[in-house]
Short mmCIF file of C-alpha atoms in Angstrom, two decimals:
data_model
loop_
_atom_site.label_atom_id
_atom_site.label_comp_id
_atom_site.label_asym_id
_atom_site.label_seq_id
_atom_site.Cartn_x
_atom_site.Cartn_y
_atom_site.Cartn_z
CA MET A 1 -3.75 -6.39 5.95
CA ASN A 2 -5.99 -3.56 4.98
CA TYR A 3 -4.61 -2.26 1.66
CA GLU A 4 -7.26 0.45 1.48
CA GLN A 5 -6.01 1.84 4.80
CA ILE A 6 -2.43 1.98 3.50
CA GLU A 7 -3.61 3.91 0.43
CA LEU A 8 -5.53 6.34 2.65
CA ASP A 9 -2.57 6.77 5.02
CA ILE A 10 -0.35 7.72 2.07
CA VAL A 11 -2.99 10.04 0.59
CA ASN A 12 -3.32 11.77 3.98
CA ARG A 13 0.46 12.05 4.32
CA LEU A 14 0.70 13.70 0.88
CA SER A 15 -2.40 15.89 1.28
CA VAL A 16 -0.22 18.76 2.60
CA LEU A 17 0.84 19.20 -1.06
CA SER A 18 -2.69 20.34 -1.96
CA ALA A 19 -1.61 23.83 -0.84
CA ALA A 20 0.68 23.83 -3.92
CA ASN A 21 -2.18 23.10 -6.37
CA VAL A 22 -1.74 19.31 -6.17
CA THR A 23 -4.74 16.97 -6.17
CA VAL A 24 -3.97 13.88 -4.05
CA VAL A 25 -6.40 10.94 -4.33
CA PRO A 26 -6.57 7.15 -4.22
CA MET A 27 -6.55 5.75 -7.77
CA PRO A 28 -10.14 6.03 -9.07
CA GLU A 29 -11.99 2.74 -9.47
CA VAL A 30 -13.72 3.77 -12.70
CA GLN A 31 -12.55 5.83 -15.68
CA GLY A 32 -15.36 8.36 -15.22
CA GLU A 33 -13.90 9.46 -11.86
CA TYR A 34 -10.47 10.16 -13.35
CA LYS A 35 -9.63 13.80 -13.99
CA ARG A 36 -6.45 14.95 -15.72
CA PRO A 37 -4.49 17.84 -14.21
CA VAL A 38 -5.34 21.14 -15.89
CA GLY A 39 -3.00 24.10 -16.52
CA THR A 40 -0.44 24.37 -13.74
CA GLY A 41 -2.30 21.83 -11.60
CA MET A 42 -0.68 18.54 -10.64
CA ARG A 43 -2.13 15.19 -9.64
CA ILE A 44 -1.02 12.32 -7.41
CA SER A 45 -2.90 9.00 -7.51
CA VAL A 46 -2.09 6.30 -4.94
CA MET A 47 -2.71 2.60 -5.53
CA TYR A 48 -1.79 -0.67 -3.81
CA LYS A 49 0.04 -2.72 -6.44
CA SER A 50 1.06 -6.11 -5.04
CA SER A 51 2.52 -8.10 -2.18
CA ASP A 52 5.39 -10.56 -1.92
CA PHE A 53 5.50 -13.08 0.92
CA ASP A 54 8.40 -14.86 2.62
CA LYS A 55 8.11 -18.41 3.93
CA SER A 56 6.45 -18.85 7.31
CA ILE A 57 8.70 -18.06 10.26
CA SER A 58 6.67 -20.13 12.75
CA THR A 59 6.44 -23.87 13.31
CA SER A 60 2.83 -23.87 14.49
CA SER A 61 0.83 -21.02 12.98
CA ILE A 62 1.44 -19.40 9.60
CA VAL A 63 3.40 -16.18 10.19
CA GLN A 64 4.87 -14.52 7.11
CA LYS A 65 6.65 -11.28 6.28
CA GLU A 66 4.63 -9.43 3.64
CA ILE A 67 6.29 -6.82 1.45
CA ILE A 68 3.61 -4.43 0.20
CA SER A 69 4.22 -2.44 -3.00
CA VAL A 70 2.38 0.82 -3.65
CA GLU A 71 2.41 2.92 -6.83
CA ILE A 72 2.37 6.70 -6.59
CA VAL A 73 1.37 8.07 -10.02
CA LEU A 74 2.46 11.70 -10.49
CA GLN A 75 1.11 13.90 -13.30
CA ALA A 76 1.89 17.47 -14.39
CA SER A 77 1.98 19.58 -17.55
CA LYS A 78 5.60 20.61 -16.95
CA LEU A 79 8.72 18.66 -16.11
CA ARG A 80 10.92 21.45 -14.76
CA GLY A 81 10.60 24.52 -12.56
CA ALA A 82 7.71 25.59 -10.36
CA ASN A 83 4.71 23.27 -10.79
CA GLY A 84 7.02 20.79 -12.55
CA LEU A 85 7.00 17.04 -12.15
CA TYR A 86 10.62 16.87 -10.94
CA ARG A 87 9.91 19.13 -7.97
CA LEU A 88 6.74 17.18 -7.22
CA GLN A 89 8.73 13.93 -7.21
CA GLU A 90 11.21 15.35 -4.69
CA ALA A 91 8.40 16.57 -2.43
CA VAL A 92 6.67 13.18 -2.54
CA LYS A 93 9.94 11.35 -1.86
CA LYS A 94 10.66 13.56 1.17
CA ARG A 95 7.15 13.02 2.58
CA LEU A 96 7.09 9.24 2.12
CA ILE A 97 10.57 7.80 2.71
CA GLY A 98 10.63 6.69 6.35
CA TYR A 99 6.87 7.19 6.88
CA MET A 100 5.07 4.30 8.66
CA PRO A 101 1.53 3.48 7.45
CA THR A 102 -0.86 1.71 9.84
CA ASP A 103 0.51 -1.70 10.98
CA CYS A 104 3.61 -1.43 8.74
CA LYS A 105 7.31 -0.69 8.99
CA LYS A 106 8.82 2.38 7.32
CA ILE A 107 8.27 3.04 3.61
CA TYR A 108 11.29 2.74 1.33
CA ALA A 109 11.73 3.52 -2.38
CA LEU A 110 11.80 0.86 -5.09
CA GLU A 111 11.74 2.73 -8.40
CA ASN A 112 10.97 6.15 -9.81
CA GLY A 113 10.68 7.33 -13.39
CA TYR A 114 8.93 8.13 -16.65
CA THR A 115 5.72 6.31 -17.52
CA ASP A 116 3.97 8.33 -20.24
CA TRP A 117 3.57 11.69 -22.01
CA ARG A 118 0.21 12.22 -23.65
CA ASP A 119 -1.89 15.30 -24.43
CA ASN A 120 0.75 17.52 -22.79
CA VAL A 121 0.60 15.68 -19.46
CA TRP A 122 3.75 14.02 -18.13
CA THR A 123 3.25 10.89 -16.03
CA HIS A 124 5.90 9.41 -13.77
CA THR A 125 5.50 6.53 -11.33
CA PHE A 126 7.16 6.35 -7.92
CA SER A 127 7.09 2.78 -6.55
CA VAL A 128 7.49 2.33 -2.80
CA ALA A 129 7.25 -0.59 -0.39
CA CYS A 130 6.80 -1.32 3.28
CA GLU A 131 6.78 -4.49 5.34
CA THR A 132 4.22 -6.00 7.65
CA VAL A 133 3.53 -9.42 9.13
CA THR A 134 0.70 -11.61 7.95
CA VAL A 135 -0.59 -14.11 10.51
CA GLU A 136 -3.14 -16.85 9.99
CA ASP A 137 -6.55 -16.26 11.51
CA PRO A 138 -7.38 -19.47 13.37
CA ASP A 139 -11.01 -20.38 12.91
CA ILE A 140 -11.95 -22.04 16.18
CA SER A 141 -15.31 -23.18 14.83
CA GLU A 142 -13.61 -25.74 12.57
CA GLU A 143 -11.66 -27.43 15.38
CA VAL A 144 -12.83 -30.85 16.56
CA LEU A 145 -14.26 -30.52 20.02
CA ILE A 146 -14.37 -33.40 22.51
CA THR A 147 -17.98 -34.26 23.10
CA ASN A 148 -17.80 -37.63 24.86
CA ILE A 149 -15.19 -39.33 27.09
CA MET A 150 -15.44 -43.07 27.73
CA PHE A 151 -13.33 -45.11 30.16
CA ASP A 152 -12.71 -48.89 30.08
CA GLU A 153 -12.83 -48.94 33.87
CA PRO A 154 -14.87 -46.87 36.28
CA LEU A 155 -13.32 -43.58 37.30
CA ILE A 156 -12.72 -43.37 41.07
CA ILE A 157 -12.32 -39.93 42.56
CA ASN A 158 -11.31 -39.68 46.24
#
């Protein structure tokens, strides 16, 4: 499963919100790339969080259901009204619930709520999940190949 692709699919799905002064990005990899929302601006950061796996559903190959969790971190200077975090949460929920990222089933909600309030920026986290199937990748190069066949008696072909 390509977790980076799922992040990008969600970022692209939410990018329509940029028209409302919302910055939508994958979670930065280093602190220096992180920028807090300023004034009436809002920010959405998307990050793969974790996966849970069911037992294999196949008797030969490993085939497992994978439940992928993604965190949507929402930030704004206001909670209520225009440019408020509550309205942003509703917009994000409407855009994501039922959306299908690449190679996954539909996204569903897990949890939504307050995370932090610091330096006049409210932070809430919206946790979502989707399911996919993880299948073993058979490596043919490690299989034992027959290189020599020996018979106790001569082989007669008519």
